Short mmCIF file of C-alpha atoms and ligand atoms in Angstrom, two decimals:
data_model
loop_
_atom_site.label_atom_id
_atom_site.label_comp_id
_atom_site.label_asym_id
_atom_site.label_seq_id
_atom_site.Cartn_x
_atom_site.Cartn_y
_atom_site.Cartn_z
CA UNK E 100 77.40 99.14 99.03
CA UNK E 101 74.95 100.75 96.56
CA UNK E 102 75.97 100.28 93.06
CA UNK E 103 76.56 102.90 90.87
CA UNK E 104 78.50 103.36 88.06
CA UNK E 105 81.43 106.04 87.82
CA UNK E 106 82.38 108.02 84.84
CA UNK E 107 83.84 111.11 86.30
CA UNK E 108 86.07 112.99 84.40
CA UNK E 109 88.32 113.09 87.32
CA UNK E 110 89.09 112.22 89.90
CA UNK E 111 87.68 109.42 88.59
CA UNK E 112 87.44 105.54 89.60
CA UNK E 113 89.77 103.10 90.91
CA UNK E 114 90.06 99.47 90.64
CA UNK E 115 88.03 98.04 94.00
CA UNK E 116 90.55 95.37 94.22
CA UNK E 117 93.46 98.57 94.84
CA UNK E 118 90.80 100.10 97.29
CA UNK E 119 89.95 97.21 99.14
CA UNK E 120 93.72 96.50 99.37
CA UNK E 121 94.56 100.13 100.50
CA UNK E 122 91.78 99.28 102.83
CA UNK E 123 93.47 96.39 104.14
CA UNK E 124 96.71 98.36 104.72
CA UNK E 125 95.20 101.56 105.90
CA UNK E 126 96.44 100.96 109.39
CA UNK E 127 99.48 99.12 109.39
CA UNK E 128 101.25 98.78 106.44
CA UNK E 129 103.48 95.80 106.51
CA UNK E 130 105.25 95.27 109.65
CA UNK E 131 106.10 99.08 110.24
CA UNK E 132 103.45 99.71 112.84
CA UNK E 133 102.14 102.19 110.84
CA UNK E 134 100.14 103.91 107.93
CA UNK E 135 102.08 104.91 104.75
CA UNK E 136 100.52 108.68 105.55
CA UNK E 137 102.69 108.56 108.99
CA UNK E 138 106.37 107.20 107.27
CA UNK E 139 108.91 109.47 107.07
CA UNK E 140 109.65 109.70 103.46
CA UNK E 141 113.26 108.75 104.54
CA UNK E 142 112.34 105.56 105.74
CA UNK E 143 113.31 102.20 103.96
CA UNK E 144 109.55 101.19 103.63
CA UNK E 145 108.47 104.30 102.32
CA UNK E 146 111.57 104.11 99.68
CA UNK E 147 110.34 101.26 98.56
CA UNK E 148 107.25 102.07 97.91
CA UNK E 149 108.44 105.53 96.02
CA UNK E 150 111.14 103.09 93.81
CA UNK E 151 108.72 100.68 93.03
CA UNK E 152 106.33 102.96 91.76
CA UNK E 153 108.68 104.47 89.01
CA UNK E 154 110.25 101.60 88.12
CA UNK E 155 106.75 99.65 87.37
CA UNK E 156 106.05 103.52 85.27
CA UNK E 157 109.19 102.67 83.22
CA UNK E 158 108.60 99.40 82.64
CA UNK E 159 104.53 99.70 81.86
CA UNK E 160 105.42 102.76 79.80
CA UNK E 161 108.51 100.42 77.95
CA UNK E 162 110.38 103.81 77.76
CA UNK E 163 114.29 103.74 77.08
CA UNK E 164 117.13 103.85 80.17
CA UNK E 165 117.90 107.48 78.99
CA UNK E 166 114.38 108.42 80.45
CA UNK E 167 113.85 110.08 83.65
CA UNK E 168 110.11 109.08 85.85
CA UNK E 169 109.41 112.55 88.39
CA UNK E 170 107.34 112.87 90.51
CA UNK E 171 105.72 116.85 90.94
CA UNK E 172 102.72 118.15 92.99
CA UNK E 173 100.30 121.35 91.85
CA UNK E 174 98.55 118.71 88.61
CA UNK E 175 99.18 118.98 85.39
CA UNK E 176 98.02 122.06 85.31
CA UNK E 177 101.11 123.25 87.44
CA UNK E 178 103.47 121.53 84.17
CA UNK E 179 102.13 124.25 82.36
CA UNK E 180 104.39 126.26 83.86
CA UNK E 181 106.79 124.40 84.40
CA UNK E 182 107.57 123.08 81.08
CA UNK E 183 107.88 126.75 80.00
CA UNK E 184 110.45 127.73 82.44
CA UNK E 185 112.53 124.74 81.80
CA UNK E 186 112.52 124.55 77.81
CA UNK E 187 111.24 127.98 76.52
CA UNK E 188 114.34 129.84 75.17
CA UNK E 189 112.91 132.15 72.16
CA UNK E 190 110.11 130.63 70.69
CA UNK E 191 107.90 127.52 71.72
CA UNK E 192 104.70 125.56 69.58
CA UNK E 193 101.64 124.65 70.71
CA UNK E 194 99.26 122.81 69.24
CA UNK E 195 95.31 123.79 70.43
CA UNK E 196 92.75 120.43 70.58
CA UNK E 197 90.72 121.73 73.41
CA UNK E 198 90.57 123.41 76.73
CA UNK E 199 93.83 122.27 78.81
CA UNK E 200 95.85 122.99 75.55
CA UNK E 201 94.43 126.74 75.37
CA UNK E 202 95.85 126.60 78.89
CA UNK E 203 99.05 125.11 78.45
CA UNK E 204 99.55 127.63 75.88
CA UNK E 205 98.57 130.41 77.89
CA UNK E 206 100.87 129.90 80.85
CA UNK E 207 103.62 128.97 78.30
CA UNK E 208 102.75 133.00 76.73
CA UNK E 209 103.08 134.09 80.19
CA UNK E 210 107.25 133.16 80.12
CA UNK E 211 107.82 133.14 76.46
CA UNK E 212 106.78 133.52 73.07
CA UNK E 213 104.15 131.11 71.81
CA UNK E 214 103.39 130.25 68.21
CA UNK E 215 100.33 128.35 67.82
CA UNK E 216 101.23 125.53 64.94
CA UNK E 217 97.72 124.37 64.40
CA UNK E 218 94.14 124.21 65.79
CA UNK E 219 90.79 122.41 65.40
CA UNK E 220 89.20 125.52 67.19
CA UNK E 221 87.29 126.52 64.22
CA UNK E 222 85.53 123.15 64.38
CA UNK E 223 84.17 123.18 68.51
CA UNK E 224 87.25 120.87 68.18
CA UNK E 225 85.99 117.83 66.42
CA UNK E 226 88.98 116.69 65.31
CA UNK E 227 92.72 116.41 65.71
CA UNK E 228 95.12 118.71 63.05
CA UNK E 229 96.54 116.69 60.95
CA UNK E 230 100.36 115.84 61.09
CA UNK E 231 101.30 116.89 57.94
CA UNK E 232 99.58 120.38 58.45
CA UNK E 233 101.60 121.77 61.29
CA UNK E 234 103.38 124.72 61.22
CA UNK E 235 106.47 124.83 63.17
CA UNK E 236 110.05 126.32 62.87
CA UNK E 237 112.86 124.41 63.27
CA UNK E 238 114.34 126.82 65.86
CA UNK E 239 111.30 126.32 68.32
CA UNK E 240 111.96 124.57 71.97
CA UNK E 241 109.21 122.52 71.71
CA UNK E 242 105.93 121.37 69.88
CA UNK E 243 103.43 120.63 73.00
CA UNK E 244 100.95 118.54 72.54
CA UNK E 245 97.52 117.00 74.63
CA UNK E 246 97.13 113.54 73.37
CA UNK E 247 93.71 113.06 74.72
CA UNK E 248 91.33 115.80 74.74
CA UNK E 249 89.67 115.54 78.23
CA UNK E 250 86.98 117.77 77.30
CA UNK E 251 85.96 117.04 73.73
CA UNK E 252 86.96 113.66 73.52
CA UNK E 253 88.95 113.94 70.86
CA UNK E 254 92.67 111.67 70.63
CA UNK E 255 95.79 111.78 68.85
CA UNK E 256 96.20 108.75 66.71
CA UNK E 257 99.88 108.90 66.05
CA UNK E 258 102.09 111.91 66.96
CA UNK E 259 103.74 114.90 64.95
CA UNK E 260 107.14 113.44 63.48
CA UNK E 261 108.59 117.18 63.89
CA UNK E 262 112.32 117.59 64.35
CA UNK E 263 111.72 119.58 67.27
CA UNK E 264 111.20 118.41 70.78
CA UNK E 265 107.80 117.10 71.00
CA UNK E 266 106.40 117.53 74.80
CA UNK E 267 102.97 115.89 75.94
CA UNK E 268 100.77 116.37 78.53
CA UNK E 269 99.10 113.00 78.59
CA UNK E 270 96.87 113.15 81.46
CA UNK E 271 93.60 111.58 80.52
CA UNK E 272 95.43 108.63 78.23
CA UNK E 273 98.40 107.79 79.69
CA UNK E 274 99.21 103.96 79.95
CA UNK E 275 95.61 103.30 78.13
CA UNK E 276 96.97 102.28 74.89
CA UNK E 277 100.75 101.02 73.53
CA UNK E 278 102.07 103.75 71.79
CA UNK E 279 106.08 104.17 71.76
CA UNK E 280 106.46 106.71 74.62
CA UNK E 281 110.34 107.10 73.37
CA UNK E 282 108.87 109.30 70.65
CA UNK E 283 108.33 112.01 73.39
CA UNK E 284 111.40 114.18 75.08
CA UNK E 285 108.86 114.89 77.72
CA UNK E 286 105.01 113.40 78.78
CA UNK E 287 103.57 114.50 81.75
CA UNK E 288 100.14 113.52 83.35
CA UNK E 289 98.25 114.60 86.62
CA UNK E 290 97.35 111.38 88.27
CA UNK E 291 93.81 111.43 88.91
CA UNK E 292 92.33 110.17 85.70
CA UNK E 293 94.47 106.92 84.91
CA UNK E 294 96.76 106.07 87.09
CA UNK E 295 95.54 106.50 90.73
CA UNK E 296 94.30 109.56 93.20
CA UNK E 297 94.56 113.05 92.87
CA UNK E 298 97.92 114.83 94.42
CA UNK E 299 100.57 113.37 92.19
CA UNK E 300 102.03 113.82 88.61
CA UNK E 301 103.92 111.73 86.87
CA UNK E 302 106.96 113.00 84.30
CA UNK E 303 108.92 111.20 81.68
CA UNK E 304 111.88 112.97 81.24
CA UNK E 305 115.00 112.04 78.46
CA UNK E 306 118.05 112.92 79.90
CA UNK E 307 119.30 114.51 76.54
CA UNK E 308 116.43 116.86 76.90
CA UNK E 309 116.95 117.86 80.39
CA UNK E 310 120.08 118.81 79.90
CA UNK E 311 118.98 121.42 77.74
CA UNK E 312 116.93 122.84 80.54
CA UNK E 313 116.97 126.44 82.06
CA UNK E 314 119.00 126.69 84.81
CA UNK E 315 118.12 129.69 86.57
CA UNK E 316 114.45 128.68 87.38
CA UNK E 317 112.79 128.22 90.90
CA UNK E 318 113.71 125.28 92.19
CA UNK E 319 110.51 123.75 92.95
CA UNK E 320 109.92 124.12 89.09
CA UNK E 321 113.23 122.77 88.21
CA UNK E 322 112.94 119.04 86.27
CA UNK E 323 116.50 118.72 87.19
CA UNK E 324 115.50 119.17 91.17
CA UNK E 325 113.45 116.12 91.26
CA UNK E 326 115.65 114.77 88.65
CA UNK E 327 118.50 114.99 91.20
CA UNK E 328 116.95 113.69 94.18
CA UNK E 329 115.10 110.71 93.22
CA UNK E 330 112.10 113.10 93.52
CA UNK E 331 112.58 113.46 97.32
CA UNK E 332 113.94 116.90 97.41
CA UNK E 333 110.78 117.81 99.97
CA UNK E 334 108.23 115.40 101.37
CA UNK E 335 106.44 114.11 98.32
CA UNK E 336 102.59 113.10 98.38
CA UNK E 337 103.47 109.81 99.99
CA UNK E 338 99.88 108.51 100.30
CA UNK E 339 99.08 109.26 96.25
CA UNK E 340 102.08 107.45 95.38
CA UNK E 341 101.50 104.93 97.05
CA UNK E 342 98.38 104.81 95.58
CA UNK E 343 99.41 105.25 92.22
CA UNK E 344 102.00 102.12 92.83
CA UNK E 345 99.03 99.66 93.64
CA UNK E 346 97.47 101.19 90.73
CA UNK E 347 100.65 100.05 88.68
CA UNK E 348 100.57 96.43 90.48
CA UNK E 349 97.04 95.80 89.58
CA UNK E 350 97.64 96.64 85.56
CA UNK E 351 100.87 94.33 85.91
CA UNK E 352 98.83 91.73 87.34
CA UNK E 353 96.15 91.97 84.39
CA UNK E 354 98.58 91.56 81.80
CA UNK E 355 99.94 95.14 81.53
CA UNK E 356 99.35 97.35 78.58
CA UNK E 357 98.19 95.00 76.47
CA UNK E 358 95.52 93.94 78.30
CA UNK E 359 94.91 97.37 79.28
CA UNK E 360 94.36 98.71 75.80
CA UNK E 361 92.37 95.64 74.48
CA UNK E 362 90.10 96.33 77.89
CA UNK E 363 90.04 99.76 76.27
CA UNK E 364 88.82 98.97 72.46
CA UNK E 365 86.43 96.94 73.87
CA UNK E 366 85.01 99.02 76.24
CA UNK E 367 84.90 102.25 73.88
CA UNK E 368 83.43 100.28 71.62
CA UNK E 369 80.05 99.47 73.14
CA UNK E 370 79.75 102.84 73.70
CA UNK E 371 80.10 104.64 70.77
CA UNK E 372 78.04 101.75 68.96
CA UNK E 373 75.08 103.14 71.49
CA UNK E 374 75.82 106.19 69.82
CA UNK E 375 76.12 105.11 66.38
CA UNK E 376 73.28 102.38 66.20
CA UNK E 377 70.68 105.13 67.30
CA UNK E 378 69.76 106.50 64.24
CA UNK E 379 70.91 110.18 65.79
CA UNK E 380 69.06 110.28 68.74
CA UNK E 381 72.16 110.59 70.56
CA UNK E 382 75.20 112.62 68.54
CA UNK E 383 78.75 112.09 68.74
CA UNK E 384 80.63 115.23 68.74
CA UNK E 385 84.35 114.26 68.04
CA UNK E 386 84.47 113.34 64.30
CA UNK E 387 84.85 109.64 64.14
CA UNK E 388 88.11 109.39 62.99
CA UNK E 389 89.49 111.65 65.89
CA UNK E 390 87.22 109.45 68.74
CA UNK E 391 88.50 108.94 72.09
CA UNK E 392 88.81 105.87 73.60
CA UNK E 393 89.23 107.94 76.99
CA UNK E 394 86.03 110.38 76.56
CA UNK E 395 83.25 109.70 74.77
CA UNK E 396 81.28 113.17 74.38
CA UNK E 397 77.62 113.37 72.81
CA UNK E 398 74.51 115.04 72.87
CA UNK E 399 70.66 114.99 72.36
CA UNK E 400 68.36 116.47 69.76
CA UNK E 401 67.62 118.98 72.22
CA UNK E 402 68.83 120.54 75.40
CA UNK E 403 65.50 120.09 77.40
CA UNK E 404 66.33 116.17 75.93
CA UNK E 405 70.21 116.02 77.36
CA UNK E 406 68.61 117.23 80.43
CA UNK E 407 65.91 115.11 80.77
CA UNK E 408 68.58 111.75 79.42
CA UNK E 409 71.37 112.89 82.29
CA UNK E 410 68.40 113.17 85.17
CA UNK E 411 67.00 109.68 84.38
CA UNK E 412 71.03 108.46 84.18
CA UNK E 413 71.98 109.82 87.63
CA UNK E 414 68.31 108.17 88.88
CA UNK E 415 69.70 104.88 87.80
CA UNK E 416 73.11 105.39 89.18
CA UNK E 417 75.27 106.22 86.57
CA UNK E 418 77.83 109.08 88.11
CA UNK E 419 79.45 111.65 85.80
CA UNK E 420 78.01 111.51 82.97
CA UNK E 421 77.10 115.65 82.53
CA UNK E 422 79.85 117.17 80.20
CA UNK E 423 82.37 119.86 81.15
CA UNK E 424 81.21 123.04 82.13
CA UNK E 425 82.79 124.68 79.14
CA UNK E 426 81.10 122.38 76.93
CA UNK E 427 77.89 120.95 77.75
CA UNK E 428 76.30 117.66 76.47
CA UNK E 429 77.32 114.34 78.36
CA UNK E 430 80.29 112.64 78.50
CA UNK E 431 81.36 109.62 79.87
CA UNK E 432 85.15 109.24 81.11
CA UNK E 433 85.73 105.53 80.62
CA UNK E 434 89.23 105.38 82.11
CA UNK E 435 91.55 102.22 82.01
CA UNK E 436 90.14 101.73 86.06
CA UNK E 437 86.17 101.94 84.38
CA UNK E 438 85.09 98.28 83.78
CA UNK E 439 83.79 96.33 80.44
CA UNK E 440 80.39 96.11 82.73
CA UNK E 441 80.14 99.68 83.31
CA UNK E 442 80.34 100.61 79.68
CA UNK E 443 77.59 97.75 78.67
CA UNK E 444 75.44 99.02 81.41
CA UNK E 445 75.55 102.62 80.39
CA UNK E 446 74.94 101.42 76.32
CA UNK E 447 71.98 99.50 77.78
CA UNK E 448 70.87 101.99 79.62
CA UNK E 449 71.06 104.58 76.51
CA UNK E 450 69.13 101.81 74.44
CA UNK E 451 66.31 101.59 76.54
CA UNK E 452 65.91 105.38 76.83
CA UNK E 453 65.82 106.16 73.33
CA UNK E 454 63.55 103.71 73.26
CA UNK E 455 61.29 105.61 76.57
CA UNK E 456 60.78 108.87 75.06
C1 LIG N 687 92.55 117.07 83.82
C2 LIG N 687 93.53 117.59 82.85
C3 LIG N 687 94.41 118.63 83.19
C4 LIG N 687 94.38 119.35 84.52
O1 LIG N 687 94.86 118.53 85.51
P1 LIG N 687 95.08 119.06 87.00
O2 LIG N 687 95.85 117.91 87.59
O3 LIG N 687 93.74 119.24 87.60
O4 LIG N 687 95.86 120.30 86.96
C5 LIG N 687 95.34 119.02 82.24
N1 LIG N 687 95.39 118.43 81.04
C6 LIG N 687 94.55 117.45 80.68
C7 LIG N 687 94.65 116.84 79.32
C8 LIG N 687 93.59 116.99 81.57
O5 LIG N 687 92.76 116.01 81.21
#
């Protein structure tokens, strides 16, 4: 295999040891004669697959008994909706960092009425609002928040202590870092970036929040649906959870969290010290106390020089690195599957072209 190093923004990489072991199973898994995309989602094996998967969520996530783990299709961008029609009743908050929060809000505006409690807009969002500076009434549904900030790499650092519902969409961070996930009445994440392939998301749920949920809402939409049915109301992605579930083995197996998050600091620290220790030939844009440890965004002095930098990157095999189309620059999405060697080669790699041109 040619070796190349992936930083996509997502779908982004896997651990080779879950696709070699997919790889392994692709034909028969277990005894059943079969592949896990030919079960019938009724079937014993293909229960235990599903069970195992959210149990290993709760436990990684250490989240309370009084949470629910759901499993949705249609991404996180599909939750947008979704959270809206189940919890919007009046008035709801959102809080703007970026791109998929503009979103969220938007689809939320589409159901309800939408205050916006704070944004970093006025600063290309460099940095996160601070806690203290949110406006929010105590009648809203919810204050939404995205913890990681796919696009400008920026991250929460600790979470709004409002006395409202506080909702997350935690797609590009989730399980990267221990934070108390029983601060949350409800996270959501599209799989794709952290915890396996695309096709599946992932929803913590407290039960003292659903209950306050719309009733009268389409039933595909409906948290209490998949709440109900062990999230086999229809056929659920099989193949992406069962993906997701070796993704969940192989963090276990590493030493969970933990492990996870020190893999993390490490990692997103010999990046940003390319950054840093370059005397501002390359630029950070997230102000430094907002960083990412997910998505580390920078530029050149110039464009013709970002260019020129992401050309001779690809050349040598590093994957992903352009930033998002709404944005520009480079990035590179150093995910909890995104190894220590990756990020070393990359800083290397941004040493010695400074040092070119
Ligand atoms: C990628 C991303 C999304 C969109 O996810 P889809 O699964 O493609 O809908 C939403 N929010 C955040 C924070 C993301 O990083």
């Amino acid at each position: 295999m040619s070796t190349i190093y992936n930083f996509n923004a997502g779908p982004a990489a896997l651990p080779k040891e879950v696709l070699q072991k997919a790889q392994r199973e692709m034909v028969e898994y277990g005894n059943t004669g079969m592949s896990v995309m030919e079960l019938s989602h009724r079937s014993n094996a293909y229960e235990d697959i599903h069970n195992q998967a959210i149990s290993r969520l709760k436990s990684i996530a250490n989240v309370n008994q009084d949470y629910h783990v759901l499993f949705m299709q249609g991404g996180a961008s599909l939750q947008f909706t979704s959270v809206a029609q189940n919890f919007l009743k009046g008035q709801s908050n959102y809080i703007l960092t970026g791109g998929w929060s503009e979103k969220a809000a938007a689809e939320a505006q589409k159901i309800g009425n939408v205050v916006i409690g704070a944004s970093s807009k006025e600063n290309q969002y460099r940095s996160i609002p601070l806690s203290d500076t949110l406006l929010y009434d105590s009648n809203d549904s919810y204050m939404h928040v995205t913890s990681n900030n796919t696009l400008y790499g920026t991250q929460w650092q600790s979470f709004p202590d409002a006395s409202i519902p506080l909702v997350c969409d935690m797609s590009s961070d989730i399980l990267s870092r221990s934070i108390d996930m029983n601060q949350f009445d409800l996270v959501y994440a599209g799989a794709q970036k952290n915890l396996g392939p695309a096709g599946v998301t992932a929803i913590f749920v407290k039960d003292s929040f659903l209950k306050q949920a719309n009733k009268n809402i389409p039933t595909m939409l409906s948290y209490q649906t998949y709440a109900d049915s062990n999230s086999l109301y229809n056929t659920p992605p099989v193949y992406s959870i069962y993906m997701l579930n070796l993704v969940l083995e192989w963090i276990e197996e590493r030493g969970g969290i933990d492990y996870i998050e020190d893999q993390n600091d490490q990692k997103a620290k010999i990046v940003y010290e390319a950054i840093d220790s370059s005397d501002g030939f390359y630029k950070g844009h997230a102000q430094i106390d907002a960083r990412s440890k997910m998505n580390v965004t920078f530029t050149l002095a110039t464009e013709a020089l970002t260019t020129t930098f992401l050309k001779a990157a690809a050349d040598a095999g590093f994957v992903g690195l352009p930033g998002h189309r709404s944005v520009g620059g480079c990035r590179a999405s150093i995910y909890n599957s995104v190894s220590l060697e990756s990020c070393e080669a990359l800083a290397k790699f941004m040493n010695q072209f400074k040092k070119m041109v």
